[in-house]
């Protein structure tokens, strides 16, 4: 491409004007000559050339031929070279003459250069000077060799300056990183992994203020058997912003993250001091932006072997060490429940491993298991069960859910249904139409016999009579069910065990054999006395219609026979002779399914005892499951 020049203004001359499109590309070199060169130049000229080259370059101008009429101070005809109004040289005469310096190339301080060629008309005779001819070229500026401008802005690069054609860039020594300002080298704060068992970290430039636009990442990662503790020095300051919701880490923050936990953002003027991360890997992200100022932070980190501490003890069970050094990383312990009275819901035993975060875990769960009580499975065989229907002695607690209640001198039965709950009949806990006070109830369980009554009873914490039980005249035994909450939970063993509650939708199949226990159950000939030992009898579930017929028959000849409702069922034997009786009220009628006894009935009422054609009436417990569970849950 040719050289570029523009005639910006002409006094009176016949120089062909040329137009430079304003958006044309700068060129790297060119040449220019005086008008009509190499013929003599005309008078009355004022011609200007504006040359520019890309930024980052200078222009080197070489005058290859000069022949301009000489005058003192070149104030007649002249070639003037300028850079932004500053005159770099004014030339006239011949290049060979000793008094002009035009032979040396002229270097522009910037990327533009202006040449003005001026002639006057003071030479009426035809003059023979032919003017000038010059070449120019773009020369790369070596920005890197420029000296510190001394205006406080510092050298171009804080570390390495790399000159490139037309430009330059900064670069940093290893371990340093070029800041976003493209000028400053910061000690590298990214992707650094600290794997020693102790170490030191600090914000870039610490203890000097942190530069803006930081995005530093530090990772501390040690062996999994160790846990990392961060110890921040007192000299801590990360810019925070006071908002209506209190100070916030808005522009600057140091975020501490450990796997599987919410990261925490630190800022403010107070050192967080010690942070036990409970992790063998920690990631720190330090962020600053253009706003605010942080004086920075510094920390030492240390590690110690993971120790999970003593495993939680298990109530009604225990824990044994299987492997590993005690409570340290990877130790394994095993929980078990005191079988056969308690069992773990999931299986026989559960193993917990001491994990890297210092927690005992089993299949990702750090919740200590609980032992649940086993219900309805006596450890001692109840003899002759299901074979014979006979009233037998029940020596020491063969019926381990049976409890003896002494209510102000009156004897009643009850049954253990949970470690704090006894179920009994409502009518045993009311007196003179009012619920009795819990203080008057004495509860005996375990190897009970009549002498037990001399021993120390268990106390009731509260009494819960079914809200629908209303039996002022002893004619309405509907909802004859009550619960007693115990002051202290029972620990179960072979002589005290709970009976199961009915399954949802449990059925009472006619002629199924049930087990009734009590202290007044007697053989046909015996007197009704409080027997020394707990007795039990096997009775059949009686069809509801049969029972209802028997009750109706009694009503024909007797007054004051209570009504039979569907919340009751009958049990007995057609020929009579086996029954529960007065004093057995509240006691259990147990049925057995899948080897487990469940509380089908509560001894409630009867007309006489053991008579042929009459039956004992029992509360149908399966009808009250919702109330039972609700009461136990809410109390
Ligand atoms: N209501 C009697 C009591 O307070 C229970 C009667 C049971 N009678 C019967 N024949 N099964 O002990």
Coordinates of C-alpha atoms and ligand atoms in Angstrom, one line a residue:
X1 CA 0.0 0.0 0.0
X2 CA 1.1 3.5 -0.7
X3 CA 1.8 6.1 1.9
X4 CA -1.0 8.0 3.4
X5 CA -1.4 11.7 3.5
X6 CA -4.1 14.1 3.5
X7 CA -4.3 17.7 2.5
X8 CA -6.2 19.2 5.2
X9 CA -6.1 22.6 4.0
X10 CA -4.7 24.4 1.0
X11 CA -4.0 28.1 0.8
X12 CA -4.1 28.8 -2.9
X13 CA -2.5 25.9 -4.5
X14 CA -3.1 23.5 -7.3
X15 CA -2.1 20.3 -5.6
X16 CA -4.4 17.5 -6.2
X17 CA -6.3 16.8 -3.1
X18 CA -6.5 13.3 -1.9
X19 CA -9.0 11.9 0.5
X20 CA -8.1 9.3 3.2
X21 CA -11.1 7.3 4.3
X22 CA -11.3 7.8 8.0
X23 CA -11.5 4.1 8.9
X24 CA -8.7 2.9 6.8
X25 CA -6.1 0.6 8.3
X26 CA -2.9 2.1 9.5
X27 CA 0.1 0.9 7.5
X28 CA 3.5 -0.3 8.7
X29 CA 5.6 1.7 6.2
X30 CA 5.5 4.0 3.2
X31 CA 7.2 6.9 1.4
X32 CA 6.3 10.5 0.7
X33 CA 7.6 13.2 -1.5
X34 CA 7.1 16.9 -2.1
X35 CA 4.6 17.9 -4.8
X36 CA 5.9 17.4 -8.4
X37 CA 9.0 15.7 -7.1
X38 CA 11.5 15.2 -8.7
X39 CA 10.7 18.3 -10.6
X40 CA 11.0 21.6 -8.8
X41 CA 8.3 22.3 -6.3
X42 CA 5.8 25.2 -6.9
X43 CA 5.6 28.3 -4.7
X44 CA 2.9 29.1 -2.2
X45 CA 2.5 25.6 -0.9
X46 CA 1.2 24.5 2.5
X47 CA 0.9 20.7 2.4
X48 CA 0.5 18.4 5.3
X49 CA 0.8 14.7 5.7
X50 CA -0.5 12.8 8.8
X51 CA 1.0 9.4 9.2
X52 CA 0.0 6.9 11.7
X53 CA 0.9 3.3 12.5
X54 CA -0.7 0.8 14.9
X55 CA -0.6 1.6 18.6
X56 CA 2.4 0.2 20.4
X57 CA 4.7 1.3 17.5
X58 CA 6.7 4.3 16.8
X59 CA 7.4 5.9 13.4
X60 CA 10.9 6.1 12.1
X61 CA 11.2 8.7 9.4
X62 CA 14.2 8.8 7.0
X63 CA 14.6 11.8 4.7
X64 CA 16.2 10.2 1.7
X65 CA 16.6 13.3 -0.4
X66 CA 16.4 16.9 0.7
X67 CA 16.6 19.9 -1.6
X68 CA 14.7 22.9 -0.2
X69 CA 15.7 26.5 -0.7
X70 CA 17.9 27.4 2.2
X71 CA 16.9 30.4 4.4
X72 CA 17.9 31.4 7.8
X73 CA 15.8 29.5 10.3
X74 CA 14.2 27.8 7.2
X75 CA 11.6 30.6 7.5
X76 CA 11.0 30.7 3.8
X77 CA 10.6 27.2 2.4
X78 CA 10.7 24.3 4.9
X79 CA 9.8 20.8 5.8
X80 CA 8.6 20.6 9.4
X81 CA 8.2 17.3 11.3
X82 CA 5.8 17.3 14.3
X83 CA 4.4 14.9 16.8
X84 CA 1.2 16.2 18.4
X85 CA 2.1 19.9 17.9
X86 CA 5.6 19.3 19.1
X87 CA 8.2 20.2 16.5
X88 CA 10.7 17.4 16.1
X89 CA 12.7 19.1 13.3
X90 CA 12.5 21.8 10.7
X91 CA 14.5 21.3 7.5
X92 CA 15.7 23.3 4.5
X93 CA 18.8 23.3 2.3
X94 CA 20.6 20.4 0.8
X95 CA 21.1 17.0 2.5
X96 CA 24.8 17.3 1.8
X97 CA 25.1 20.6 3.5
X98 CA 26.6 20.2 6.9
X99 CA 24.2 22.5 8.8
X100 CA 21.1 20.3 8.7
X101 CA 20.6 17.2 10.7
X102 CA 18.0 15.6 8.4
X103 CA 20.2 12.6 7.5
X104 CA 19.6 11.0 10.9
X105 CA 16.3 9.1 11.0
X106 CA 13.7 10.8 13.1
X107 CA 11.8 8.7 15.7
X108 CA 8.4 9.8 16.8
X109 CA 7.6 9.4 20.5
X110 CA 4.2 7.9 19.6
X111 CA 2.4 6.3 16.7
X112 CA 1.6 9.4 14.7
X113 CA 3.8 11.9 12.8
X114 CA 2.9 15.0 10.9
X115 CA 4.9 16.5 8.1
X116 CA 4.3 20.0 6.8
X117 CA 5.9 21.3 3.6
X118 CA 5.6 25.0 3.2
X119 CA 6.9 27.2 0.4
X120 CA 6.4 30.9 -0.2
X121 CA 6.3 33.1 -3.2
X122 CA 9.4 35.1 -2.4
X123 CA 11.2 33.5 -5.4
X124 CA 9.7 35.1 -8.4
X125 CA 12.3 33.6 -10.8
X126 CA 11.8 29.9 -11.5
X127 CA 13.6 28.1 -8.7
X128 CA 15.3 24.7 -9.2
X129 CA 14.9 23.1 -5.8
X130 CA 13.1 19.8 -6.1
X131 CA 11.9 19.4 -2.5
X132 CA 12.2 16.2 -0.5
X133 CA 11.6 12.5 -0.6
X134 CA 11.3 10.4 2.6
X135 CA 10.4 6.9 3.8
X136 CA 8.9 5.9 7.1
X137 CA 8.3 2.6 8.9
X138 CA 6.6 1.5 12.0
X139 CA 9.0 0.4 14.7
X140 CA 7.9 -1.7 17.7
X141 CA 8.2 0.1 21.0
X142 CA 9.9 -1.9 23.6
X143 CA 7.6 -1.1 26.5
X144 CA 9.6 -3.3 28.8
X145 CA 12.7 -1.2 28.5
X146 CA 10.9 2.0 29.5
X147 CA 11.9 3.3 32.8
X148 CA 9.6 3.5 35.8
X149 CA 7.4 6.6 35.0
X150 CA 8.0 7.7 38.6
X151 CA 4.3 8.8 39.0
X152 CA 3.7 6.2 41.6
X153 CA 2.1 3.7 39.2
X154 CA 5.2 1.5 39.4
X155 CA 6.9 -0.4 36.7
X156 CA 4.8 -2.0 33.9
X157 CA 5.1 -5.4 35.5
X158 CA 6.0 -6.3 39.0
X159 CA 8.0 -9.4 37.8
X160 CA 8.6 -10.3 34.2
X161 CA 7.8 -8.0 31.3
X162 CA 7.5 -9.6 27.8
X163 CA 7.7 -7.3 24.8
X164 CA 5.6 -8.3 21.9
X165 CA 5.2 -6.6 18.5
X166 CA 3.1 -3.5 19.2
X167 CA 2.5 -4.5 22.8
X168 CA 3.8 -6.2 25.9
X169 CA 2.5 -8.5 28.6
X170 CA 3.5 -9.3 32.2
X171 CA 4.3 -12.7 33.5
X172 CA 5.2 -14.2 36.9
X173 CA 7.8 -16.5 38.4
X174 CA 6.7 -19.9 39.4
X175 CA 4.7 -20.0 42.6
X176 CA 3.2 -16.6 41.6
X177 CA 0.1 -15.8 39.6
X178 CA -0.7 -12.8 37.5
X179 CA -3.4 -10.7 39.1
X180 CA -6.5 -9.6 37.1
X181 CA -4.9 -6.2 36.8
X182 CA -2.4 -7.9 34.4
X183 CA 0.4 -6.2 36.2
X184 CA 0.8 -7.6 39.7
X185 CA 2.2 -11.0 40.6
X186 CA 0.6 -12.5 43.7
X187 CA 1.9 -15.5 45.5
X188 CA -0.2 -18.3 43.9
X189 CA -3.4 -18.9 45.8
X190 CA -5.1 -21.4 43.6
X191 CA -5.2 -25.1 43.5
X192 CA -2.6 -25.5 46.1
X193 CA -2.9 -28.8 48.0
X194 CA -1.5 -29.0 51.5
X195 CA -1.0 -32.6 52.4
X196 CA 1.4 -32.3 55.4
X197 CA 0.0 -33.0 58.9
X198 CA 0.5 -29.4 59.8
X199 CA 1.0 -26.2 57.9
X200 CA 0.5 -22.6 57.5
X201 CA -1.7 -20.6 55.2
X202 CA -2.3 -16.9 54.8
X203 CA -4.2 -14.5 52.5
X204 CA -2.1 -13.2 49.6
X205 CA 0.1 -10.2 50.6
X206 CA -0.6 -10.9 54.3
X207 CA -0.1 -9.0 56.6
X208 CA -0.7 -6.4 54.0
X209 CA -4.3 -5.9 52.8
X210 CA -5.6 -8.4 50.3
X211 CA -5.7 -7.3 46.7
X212 CA -9.1 -7.0 45.0
X213 CA -10.6 -9.6 42.7
X214 CA -9.1 -12.6 44.5
X215 CA -10.5 -16.0 44.0
X216 CA -8.1 -18.2 45.9
X217 CA -8.6 -21.9 46.6
X218 CA -6.6 -23.9 49.2
X219 CA -7.1 -27.6 49.9
X220 CA -5.8 -29.3 53.0
X221 CA -6.0 -33.0 52.5
X222 CA -4.4 -35.5 54.9
X223 CA -4.8 -39.3 55.5
X224 CA -8.3 -40.3 56.3
X225 CA -7.4 -41.4 59.9
X226 CA -6.6 -37.8 60.7
X227 CA -8.8 -34.9 61.4
X228 CA -7.9 -31.3 60.7
X229 CA -8.1 -28.4 63.1
X230 CA -7.7 -24.8 61.8
X231 CA -6.2 -22.2 64.2
X232 CA -6.7 -18.7 62.9
X233 CA -4.3 -16.1 64.3
X234 CA -5.8 -13.1 66.1
X235 CA -4.8 -10.8 63.3
X236 CA -7.9 -11.5 61.3
X237 CA -9.9 -9.0 59.2
X238 CA -12.2 -9.7 56.2
X239 CA -14.4 -6.9 55.1
X240 CA -18.1 -7.3 56.0
X241 CA -21.1 -5.2 55.4
X242 CA -23.7 -4.3 58.0
X243 CA -27.1 -5.1 56.8
X244 CA -30.5 -5.0 58.5
X245 CA -30.0 -8.7 59.3
X246 CA -26.6 -8.0 60.9
X247 CA -23.1 -8.2 59.4
X248 CA -22.9 -10.1 56.1
X249 CA -19.9 -11.4 54.1
X250 CA -21.0 -9.6 51.0
X251 CA -17.9 -8.6 49.0
X252 CA -15.1 -10.5 50.7
X253 CA -15.2 -13.9 52.5
X254 CA -13.3 -16.9 53.4
X255 CA -15.4 -20.0 53.0
X256 CA -14.4 -23.2 54.9
X257 CA -16.0 -26.4 53.4
X258 CA -15.8 -30.0 54.5
X259 CA -17.4 -32.8 52.6
X260 CA -21.0 -33.5 53.4
X261 CA -21.5 -30.4 55.5
X262 CA -22.8 -26.8 55.0
X263 CA -19.9 -24.6 54.2
X264 CA -19.2 -21.7 56.6
X265 CA -18.4 -18.2 55.4
X266 CA -16.1 -16.2 57.6
X267 CA -15.7 -12.4 57.6
X268 CA -15.5 -9.6 60.1
X269 CA -12.8 -8.4 62.4
X270 CA -12.8 -11.1 65.0
X271 CA -10.6 -14.2 64.6
X272 CA -12.6 -17.4 64.5
X273 CA -9.8 -19.0 66.6
X274 CA -9.9 -22.7 66.6
X275 CA -12.1 -24.6 64.1
X276 CA -12.2 -28.4 64.6
X277 CA -13.4 -29.5 61.1
X278 CA -13.8 -33.2 62.0
X279 CA -12.6 -34.0 58.5
X280 CA -9.5 -35.0 56.8
X281 CA -10.1 -32.7 53.9
X282 CA -10.9 -29.0 54.1
X283 CA -11.3 -26.5 51.3
X284 CA -10.8 -22.8 51.8
X285 CA -12.1 -20.3 49.2
X286 CA -11.0 -16.7 49.7
X287 CA -12.9 -14.2 47.6
X288 CA -12.4 -10.4 47.3
X289 CA -13.9 -8.0 44.8
X290 CA -13.4 -4.3 44.0
X291 CA -15.5 -3.1 47.0
X292 CA -14.3 -3.0 50.5
X293 CA -10.9 -3.7 52.1
X294 CA -9.7 -6.8 53.9
X295 CA -6.5 -6.8 56.0
X296 CA -6.4 -10.6 55.5
X297 CA -6.0 -13.7 57.6
X298 CA -3.5 -16.3 58.5
X299 CA -3.8 -19.7 60.0
X300 CA -1.9 -22.7 61.2
X301 CA -3.5 -26.1 60.8
X302 CA -2.8 -29.2 62.8
X303 CA -4.1 -32.8 62.6
X304 CA -4.8 -35.5 65.1
X305 CA -5.9 -39.1 64.9
X306 CA -9.6 -39.5 64.6
X307 CA -11.2 -40.7 67.9
X308 CA -14.9 -41.5 68.0
X309 CA -15.0 -41.6 71.8
X310 CA -16.8 -44.2 73.8
X311 CA -19.8 -45.5 71.9
X312 CA -23.1 -44.6 73.3
X313 CA -24.3 -47.2 75.8
X314 CA -27.3 -49.2 74.8
X315 CA -30.2 -49.5 77.2
X316 CA -31.2 -53.1 77.7
X317 CA -28.3 -54.2 75.5
X318 CA -24.6 -53.8 75.3
X319 CA -21.7 -53.0 73.0
X320 CA -18.6 -55.1 72.3
X321 CA -15.4 -54.2 70.5
X322 CA -14.8 -56.2 67.4
X323 CA -11.6 -54.7 66.0
X324 CA -9.3 -51.8 65.8
X325 CA -7.6 -49.8 68.5
X326 CA -10.1 -48.6 71.0
X327 CA -12.4 -45.9 69.6
X328 CA -9.9 -44.8 67.0
X329 CA -10.4 -44.5 63.3
X330 CA -11.8 -47.7 61.7
X331 CA -12.5 -49.3 65.1
X332 CA -15.6 -51.6 64.9
X333 CA -18.0 -52.1 67.7
X334 CA -21.1 -54.3 67.8
X335 CA -24.4 -53.5 69.6
X336 CA -26.6 -56.3 70.9
X337 CA -29.8 -56.3 72.9
X338 CA -30.4 -58.4 76.0
X339 CA -32.1 -61.4 74.3
X340 CA -34.6 -62.9 74.6
X341 CA -36.4 -60.0 76.4
X342 CA -35.1 -57.3 74.0
X343 CA -34.3 -57.3 70.4
X344 CA -32.8 -55.0 67.8
X345 CA -35.5 -54.0 65.2
X346 CA -33.2 -54.7 62.2
X347 CA -31.5 -57.9 63.3
X348 CA -29.6 -59.6 66.0
X349 CA -26.7 -57.1 66.2
X350 CA -25.5 -54.1 64.5
X351 CA -21.9 -53.1 63.8
X352 CA -20.7 -49.5 64.0
X353 CA -17.4 -48.2 62.5
X354 CA -15.5 -45.2 63.7
X355 CA -15.4 -43.0 60.6
X356 CA -13.2 -40.1 59.5
X357 CA -15.5 -37.4 60.9
X358 CA -15.2 -38.9 64.4
X359 CA -18.6 -40.5 64.4
X360 CA -19.7 -44.1 64.9
X361 CA -21.7 -45.1 61.9
X362 CA -23.6 -48.1 60.6
X363 CA -24.7 -47.9 57.0
X364 CA -24.3 -44.1 57.0
X365 CA -26.4 -43.8 60.1
X366 CA -24.9 -42.4 63.3
X367 CA -28.1 -43.0 65.3
X368 CA -27.5 -45.5 68.2
X369 CA -30.0 -48.3 67.9
X370 CA -32.7 -48.9 70.5
X371 CA -33.6 -52.2 71.9
X372 CA -37.3 -53.0 71.7
X373 CA -39.0 -55.3 74.2
X374 CA -40.1 -58.8 73.1
X375 CA -43.8 -59.3 73.8
X376 CA -45.9 -62.4 74.5
X377 CA -43.1 -64.9 74.6
X378 CA -42.6 -66.3 78.0
X379 CA -39.3 -68.0 78.5
X380 CA -40.7 -70.7 80.7
X381 CA -43.2 -73.1 79.2
X382 CA -46.8 -72.8 80.2
X383 CA -47.5 -76.5 80.6
X384 CA -50.5 -78.3 79.1
X385 CA -51.4 -75.2 77.1
X386 CA -53.8 -76.0 74.3
X387 CA -54.1 -79.6 75.4
X388 CA -56.2 -79.6 78.4
X389 CA -58.6 -77.1 79.8
X390 CA -57.9 -77.2 83.5
X391 CA -57.2 -74.7 86.2
X392 CA -53.6 -75.0 87.2
X393 CA -51.3 -73.4 89.6
X394 CA -49.2 -70.8 87.9
X395 CA -46.0 -71.0 90.0
X396 CA -43.6 -68.2 89.8
X397 CA -44.5 -66.0 87.1
X398 CA -45.2 -68.4 84.3
X399 CA -47.4 -65.6 83.1
X400 CA -44.9 -62.8 83.2
X401 CA -47.2 -60.0 82.0
X402 CA -49.7 -60.5 84.8
X403 CA -49.7 -57.8 87.5
X404 CA -51.4 -57.7 90.8
X405 CA -53.1 -54.5 91.7
X406 CA -54.0 -53.6 95.3
X407 CA -56.4 -50.7 95.1
X408 CA -57.1 -49.5 98.6
X409 CA -57.3 -53.1 99.8
X410 CA -59.2 -54.4 96.9
X411 CA -57.4 -56.9 94.7
X412 CA -57.5 -56.8 90.9
X413 CA -55.5 -57.9 87.9
X414 CA -53.7 -56.2 85.1
X415 CA -51.2 -56.8 82.4
X416 CA -47.9 -55.3 81.3
X417 CA -48.2 -53.9 77.7
X418 CA -45.0 -51.7 77.6
X419 CA -42.1 -50.8 79.9
X420 CA -44.2 -48.0 81.4
X421 CA -47.7 -49.2 80.9
X422 CA -50.2 -51.5 82.6
X423 CA -53.6 -52.3 81.1
X424 CA -56.5 -53.1 83.3
X425 CA -60.3 -52.8 83.5
X426 CA -61.8 -49.3 84.1
X427 CA -64.1 -50.5 86.8
X428 CA -61.2 -51.5 89.0
X429 CA -60.0 -47.9 89.0
X430 CA -63.2 -46.2 89.9
X431 CA -64.8 -46.0 93.3
X432 CA -68.0 -44.3 94.2
X433 CA -68.4 -43.4 90.6
X434 CA -65.2 -41.5 90.6
X435 CA -61.7 -42.4 89.3
X436 CA -59.5 -43.3 92.2
X437 CA -56.4 -41.4 92.9
X438 CA -53.1 -42.8 91.6
X439 CA -51.7 -42.9 95.1
X440 CA -54.1 -45.6 96.1
X441 CA -52.9 -48.0 93.5
X442 CA -50.1 -50.5 94.4
X443 CA -48.7 -52.5 91.6
X444 CA -47.0 -55.8 92.0
X445 CA -45.3 -57.8 89.3
X446 CA -42.7 -60.5 88.8
X447 CA -42.6 -63.6 91.0
X448 CA -45.8 -62.6 92.7
X449 CA -47.8 -64.5 95.2
X450 CA -50.0 -63.4 98.2
X451 CA -46.9 -62.7 100.2
X452 CA -45.8 -60.3 97.5
X453 CA -48.3 -57.9 98.9
X454 CA -46.0 -57.4 101.9
X455 CA -43.3 -56.3 99.6
X456 CA -42.7 -53.0 97.9
X457 CA -45.0 -52.1 95.1
X458 CA -44.4 -50.1 91.9
X459 CA -46.2 -46.7 91.8
X460 CA -48.5 -45.3 89.2
X461 CA -47.6 -42.0 87.5
X462 CA -51.0 -41.5 86.0
X463 CA -54.3 -43.2 85.5
X464 CA -56.2 -43.1 82.2
X465 CA -59.7 -44.4 82.1
X466 CA -61.4 -44.8 78.7
X467 CA -63.4 -41.6 78.2
X468 CA -66.5 -43.6 77.2
X469 CA -66.6 -45.7 80.3
X470 CA -69.6 -44.7 82.4
X471 CA -70.9 -47.3 84.7
X472 CA -72.7 -45.6 87.7
X473 CA -75.0 -48.5 88.5
X474 CA -72.7 -51.4 87.6
X475 CA -75.0 -52.2 84.7
X476 CA -72.9 -50.7 81.8
X477 CA -69.5 -52.2 81.4
X478 CA -69.0 -50.8 77.9
X479 CA -65.4 -49.6 77.3
X480 CA -64.2 -51.3 80.5
X481 CA -60.6 -50.5 79.8
X482 CA -58.0 -48.3 81.6
X483 CA -54.2 -47.7 81.4
X484 CA -51.8 -47.0 84.2
X485 CA -48.6 -45.3 83.5
X486 CA -45.8 -46.3 85.7
X487 CA -43.5 -43.9 87.5
X488 CA -40.4 -45.8 86.3
X489 CA -39.8 -48.0 83.3
X490 CA -39.6 -51.7 83.9
X491 CA -36.6 -53.7 82.8
X492 CA -37.9 -57.0 81.5
X493 CA -36.6 -60.4 82.5
X494 CA -37.9 -63.9 82.6
X495 CA -40.5 -63.1 85.3
X496 CA -41.7 -59.7 83.9
X497 CA -42.5 -59.4 80.2
X498 CA -45.1 -57.5 78.3
X499 CA -48.0 -59.2 76.5
X500 CA -48.5 -58.1 72.8
X501 CA -51.3 -55.8 71.9
X502 CA -53.8 -57.2 69.3
X503 CA -52.7 -56.9 65.7
X504 CA -54.6 -54.5 63.5
X505 CA -57.8 -56.3 62.6
X506 CA -57.2 -59.2 65.0
X507 CA -60.1 -61.7 65.0
X508 CA -61.7 -63.6 67.9
X509 CA -62.4 -67.1 66.5
X510 CA -65.0 -69.0 68.3
X511 CA -63.6 -72.0 70.3
X512 CA -60.1 -70.7 70.3
X513 CA -58.4 -71.5 73.6
X514 CA -57.4 -68.5 75.6
X515 CA -55.3 -68.2 78.8
X516 CA -56.8 -66.3 81.7
X517 CA -54.7 -65.7 84.8
X518 CA -55.6 -64.4 88.3
X519 CA -55.3 -64.9 91.9
X520 CA -58.8 -66.0 92.6
X521 CA -59.3 -68.5 89.8
X522 CA -60.3 -71.7 91.6
X523 CA -61.2 -75.3 91.0
X524 CA -65.0 -75.9 91.0
X525 CA -65.0 -77.1 94.6
X526 CA -62.7 -74.6 96.1
X527 CA -63.7 -71.6 98.1
X528 CA -63.2 -68.2 96.6
X529 CA -60.1 -67.0 98.4
X530 CA -57.1 -65.1 97.5
X531 CA -54.8 -67.9 96.5
X532 CA -51.2 -67.9 97.4
X533 CA -50.0 -68.3 93.9
X534 CA -51.0 -66.9 90.5
X535 CA -53.4 -69.4 88.8
X536 CA -54.4 -69.7 85.3
X537 CA -57.1 -71.4 83.3
X538 CA -57.7 -72.2 79.7
X539 CA -61.1 -70.9 78.4
X540 CA -62.7 -70.9 75.0
X541 CA -63.8 -67.9 73.0
X542 CA -67.6 -68.1 73.0
X543 CA -69.7 -67.2 70.0
X544 CA -71.2 -63.8 70.5
X545 CA -74.8 -65.1 69.8
X546 CA -74.4 -67.9 72.3
X547 CA -73.3 -65.4 74.9
X548 CA -76.0 -62.9 74.1
X549 CA -78.6 -65.7 74.5
X550 CA -77.2 -66.6 77.9
X551 CA -77.2 -63.0 79.1
X552 CA -80.8 -62.5 77.8
X553 CA -81.9 -65.7 79.6
X554 CA -80.4 -64.4 82.9
X555 CA -82.3 -61.1 82.4
X556 CA -85.6 -63.0 82.3
X557 CA -85.2 -64.1 85.9
X558 CA -82.8 -61.5 87.3
X559 CA -82.7 -57.7 87.7
X560 CA -79.5 -55.8 87.4
X561 CA -77.9 -57.9 84.6
X562 CA -75.6 -55.6 82.6
X563 CA -75.9 -55.4 78.8
X564 CA -73.6 -57.2 76.4
X565 CA -72.2 -55.0 73.7
X566 CA -69.9 -55.6 70.7
X567 CA -67.0 -54.2 72.7
X568 CA -67.2 -57.3 74.8
X569 CA -66.8 -61.0 74.2
X570 CA -67.5 -64.1 76.3
X571 CA -65.2 -66.9 77.3
X572 CA -65.8 -70.0 79.3
X573 CA -66.7 -73.7 78.9
X574 CA -70.3 -74.8 78.2
X575 CA -70.4 -77.2 81.2
X576 CA -69.2 -74.5 83.6
X577 CA -66.7 -75.0 86.4
X578 CA -63.9 -72.9 84.9
X579 CA -64.0 -69.2 85.1
X580 CA -62.4 -66.1 86.3
X581 CA -64.1 -64.5 89.3
X582 CA -64.3 -61.6 91.6
X583 CA -60.8 -60.2 92.2
X584 CA -59.6 -61.2 88.7
X585 CA -61.0 -58.1 87.1
X586 CA -58.6 -56.3 84.9
X587 CA -56.6 -59.4 84.3
X588 CA -55.6 -60.8 80.9
X589 CA -57.4 -63.1 78.5
X590 CA -54.5 -64.1 76.2
X591 CA -54.8 -65.7 72.8
X592 CA -51.8 -67.0 71.0
X593 CA -50.8 -66.5 67.4
X594 CA -47.5 -67.5 65.8
X595 CA -46.1 -68.4 69.2
X596 CA -46.9 -65.0 70.7
X597 CA -49.6 -64.3 73.3
X598 CA -51.6 -61.2 72.7
X599 CA -54.1 -59.4 75.0
X600 CA -57.4 -60.3 73.5
X601 CA -59.5 -59.5 76.6
X602 CA -59.6 -57.9 80.0
X603 CA -61.6 -59.6 82.8
X604 CA -64.7 -57.4 83.1
X605 CA -67.9 -58.9 84.5
X606 CA -70.0 -62.0 84.9
X607 CA -73.2 -63.1 86.6
X608 CA -71.9 -65.4 89.3
X609 CA -68.9 -67.5 88.6
X610 CA -68.4 -70.9 87.0
X611 CA -72.1 -71.6 86.5
X612 CA -73.1 -73.9 83.7
X613 CA -74.6 -72.0 80.8
X614 CA -73.1 -68.6 81.9
X615 CA -69.8 -67.1 80.8
X616 CA -67.3 -64.5 81.9
X617 CA -67.4 -61.3 79.9
X618 CA -64.2 -59.7 78.7
X619 CA -63.4 -56.3 77.2
X620 CA -62.7 -56.7 73.4
X621 CA -59.3 -55.1 73.5
X622 CA -58.9 -55.1 69.7
X623 CA -61.7 -52.5 69.5
X624 CA -59.5 -50.0 71.6
X625 CA -56.2 -50.1 69.8
X626 CA -56.4 -46.5 68.6
X627 CA -57.2 -45.2 72.1
X628 CA -54.4 -47.4 73.6
X629 CA -51.7 -46.2 71.2
X630 CA -52.9 -42.6 71.4
X631 CA -52.9 -42.6 75.2
X632 CA -49.4 -44.1 75.4
X633 CA -48.1 -41.6 72.9
X634 CA -49.6 -38.6 74.5
X635 CA -48.6 -39.4 78.1
Ligands
LIG1 N1 -66.1 -57.8 88.0 C1 -65.4 -58.9 88.6 C2 -64.3 -58.3 89.5 O1 -64.3 -57.2 89.9 C3 -64.9 -59.8 87.6 C4 -66.0 -60.9 87.4 C5 -65.7 -61.9 86.4 N2 -66.7 -62.9 86.6 C6 -66.8 -63.9 85.9 N3 -67.7 -64.7 86.1 N4 -65.9 -64.2 85.0 O2 -63.4 -59.0 89.9

